Coordinates of C-alpha atoms and ligand atoms in Angstrom, one line a residue:
X1 CA -8.1 -15.6 2.8
X2 CA -6.2 -16.2 6.2
X3 CA -2.6 -15.2 6.3
X4 CA -0.4 -15.9 8.9
X5 CA 2.2 -12.8 9.8
X6 CA 5.3 -14.1 7.6
X7 CA 2.8 -14.4 4.9
X8 CA 1.4 -11.0 5.5
X9 CA 4.5 -9.8 4.9
X10 CA 5.4 -11.4 1.9
X11 CA 1.8 -10.1 1.0
X12 CA 2.7 -6.5 1.4
X13 CA 6.1 -6.8 0.0
X14 CA 4.8 -8.2 -3.2
X15 CA 2.0 -5.7 -3.3
X16 CA 3.9 -2.6 -2.4
X17 CA 7.0 -4.1 -4.8
X18 CA 9.4 -1.4 -3.0
X19 CA 13.0 -2.2 -1.7
X20 CA 12.3 -1.7 2.1
X21 CA 15.9 -2.9 2.6
X22 CA 16.9 0.3 0.9
X23 CA 15.7 2.6 3.7
X24 CA 18.0 4.5 5.6
X25 CA 15.1 6.3 8.2
X26 CA 16.4 9.4 7.3
X27 CA 12.8 10.5 7.6
X28 CA 12.3 12.9 4.8
X29 CA 9.4 11.0 3.5
X30 CA 7.5 11.6 7.1
X31 CA 9.0 15.4 7.1
X32 CA 7.3 15.4 3.5
X33 CA 3.8 13.9 4.3
X34 CA 0.8 16.6 4.5
X35 CA -1.0 13.8 6.5
X36 CA 1.9 13.0 9.1
X37 CA 0.1 14.9 11.7
X38 CA -2.8 12.7 11.5
X39 CA -1.1 9.4 11.3
X40 CA -0.3 7.1 14.2
X41 CA 2.6 5.6 12.1
X42 CA 4.5 7.8 9.7
X43 CA 5.5 6.7 6.3
X44 CA 9.1 6.2 7.6
X45 CA 7.7 3.8 10.3
X46 CA 5.6 1.9 8.0
X47 CA 8.6 1.2 6.0
X48 CA 10.4 0.0 9.1
X49 CA 7.9 -2.1 10.2
X50 CA 7.5 -3.5 7.1
X51 CA 11.2 -4.4 6.8
X52 CA 11.1 -5.9 10.5
X53 CA 8.1 -8.2 9.2
X54 CA 5.8 -6.5 11.5
X55 CA 2.7 -6.7 9.0
X56 CA 0.2 -7.1 12.0
X57 CA 1.3 -3.3 13.1
X58 CA 1.4 -2.5 9.9
X59 CA -2.7 -3.7 9.3
X60 CA -3.8 -2.4 12.5
X61 CA -2.3 1.1 11.7
X62 CA -4.6 4.2 11.0
X63 CA -2.1 5.9 8.7
X64 CA -3.1 4.3 5.1
X65 CA -6.6 5.2 5.7
X66 CA -5.6 9.0 6.0
X67 CA -2.7 8.8 3.4
X68 CA -3.9 10.7 0.2
X69 CA -1.8 8.8 -2.0
X70 CA 0.1 12.0 -3.3
X71 CA 3.2 10.2 -3.6
X72 CA 5.3 13.3 -1.8
X73 CA 7.1 10.8 0.3
X74 CA 8.0 8.6 -2.8
X75 CA 9.2 11.8 -4.8
X76 CA 11.2 13.2 -1.8
X77 CA 12.8 9.6 -0.9
X78 CA 16.7 9.6 -1.5
X79 CA 16.8 5.8 -2.0
X80 CA 13.6 5.1 -4.4
X81 CA 11.6 3.6 -1.7
X82 CA 7.8 4.2 -1.8
X83 CA 6.1 5.0 1.4
X84 CA 3.2 5.6 -0.6
X85 CA 3.0 1.9 -2.4
X86 CA 3.2 0.2 1.5
X87 CA 0.2 2.4 2.2
X88 CA -1.7 1.0 -0.7
X89 CA -0.6 -2.5 -0.4
X90 CA -1.8 -2.0 3.5
X91 CA -5.2 -0.9 2.1
X92 CA -5.8 -4.0 -0.4
X93 CA -4.6 -6.4 2.2
X94 CA -7.3 -5.2 4.6
X95 CA -9.8 -4.9 2.0
X96 CA -9.3 -8.2 0.8
X97 CA -9.3 -10.1 4.0
X98 CA -12.8 -8.4 4.5
X99 CA -13.6 -10.7 0.9
X100 CA -13.6 -7.5 -1.0
X101 CA -11.7 -5.6 -3.9
X102 CA -10.8 -8.1 -6.8
X103 CA -11.6 -7.0 -10.3
X104 CA -12.3 -9.8 -12.8
X105 CA -13.7 -9.9 -16.3
X106 CA -17.4 -10.8 -15.2
X107 CA -17.5 -7.4 -12.7
X108 CA -16.8 -5.4 -16.1
X109 CA -20.5 -5.9 -17.1
X110 CA -21.2 -3.4 -14.2
X111 CA -19.2 -0.6 -15.5
X112 CA -20.3 2.2 -17.4
X113 CA -19.5 1.9 -20.9
X114 CA -18.0 5.2 -21.1
X115 CA -15.4 4.4 -18.8
X116 CA -12.4 5.8 -19.8
X117 CA -10.1 3.1 -21.1
X118 CA -7.3 4.5 -18.8
X119 CA -9.2 4.3 -15.9
X120 CA -10.0 0.6 -16.8
X121 CA -6.3 -0.3 -16.9
X122 CA -5.1 1.4 -13.9
X123 CA -8.3 -0.3 -12.0
X124 CA -6.6 -3.8 -13.3
X125 CA -3.4 -2.9 -12.4
X126 CA -4.1 -1.7 -9.0
X127 CA -6.6 -4.4 -8.1
X128 CA -5.6 -7.4 -9.9
X129 CA -2.3 -8.0 -8.2
Ligands
SF4_30 S1 12.6 9.1 3.0 FE1 13.1 6.8 2.1 S2 14.9 6.4 3.4 FE2 14.3 8.3 4.1 S3 13.1 7.4 5.8 FE3 11.6 7.4 4.2 S4 11.3 5.5 2.8 FE4 13.4 5.6 4.2
SF4_31 S1 1.7 9.5 0.0 FE1 0.2 9.3 1.6 S2 2.0 8.7 3.2 FE2 2.7 9.6 1.2 S3 3.0 11.8 1.7 FE3 1.2 11.4 1.0 S4 -0.3 11.3 2.2 FE4 2.0 10.8 3.1

């Protein structure tokens, strides 16, 4: 599906589901990130970009692909913002623009019968938004 910049920003905000308006740009998230020296846009910068509707910069960034999803940024944020969730949203939007990464009932047939139920629920929560 093709989105314009405004729609992409709305989609990123919807998927990330974190209140970027609360960010005070203190930089604690970036200082906590174990992959910061490998990122082109640090976690605090990703928040700023999303707050300012710069979805194209977010989607062009390499940072989401080196993010470890360790959630250290979210843990250290004094305002309850989750840069980690923005990284995740950026990955999802990028992948979905390529036509992949959606789960539905039919695809369940391809999963192993011994797959843990928690993994299934987590996958639906993550990929069905
Ligand atoms: S730690 Fe939180 S408030 Fe500080 S820059 Fe990062 S997201 Fe913004
Ligand atoms: S979740 Fe990603 S962005 Fe956040 S601290 Fe970990 S590696 Fe860095």
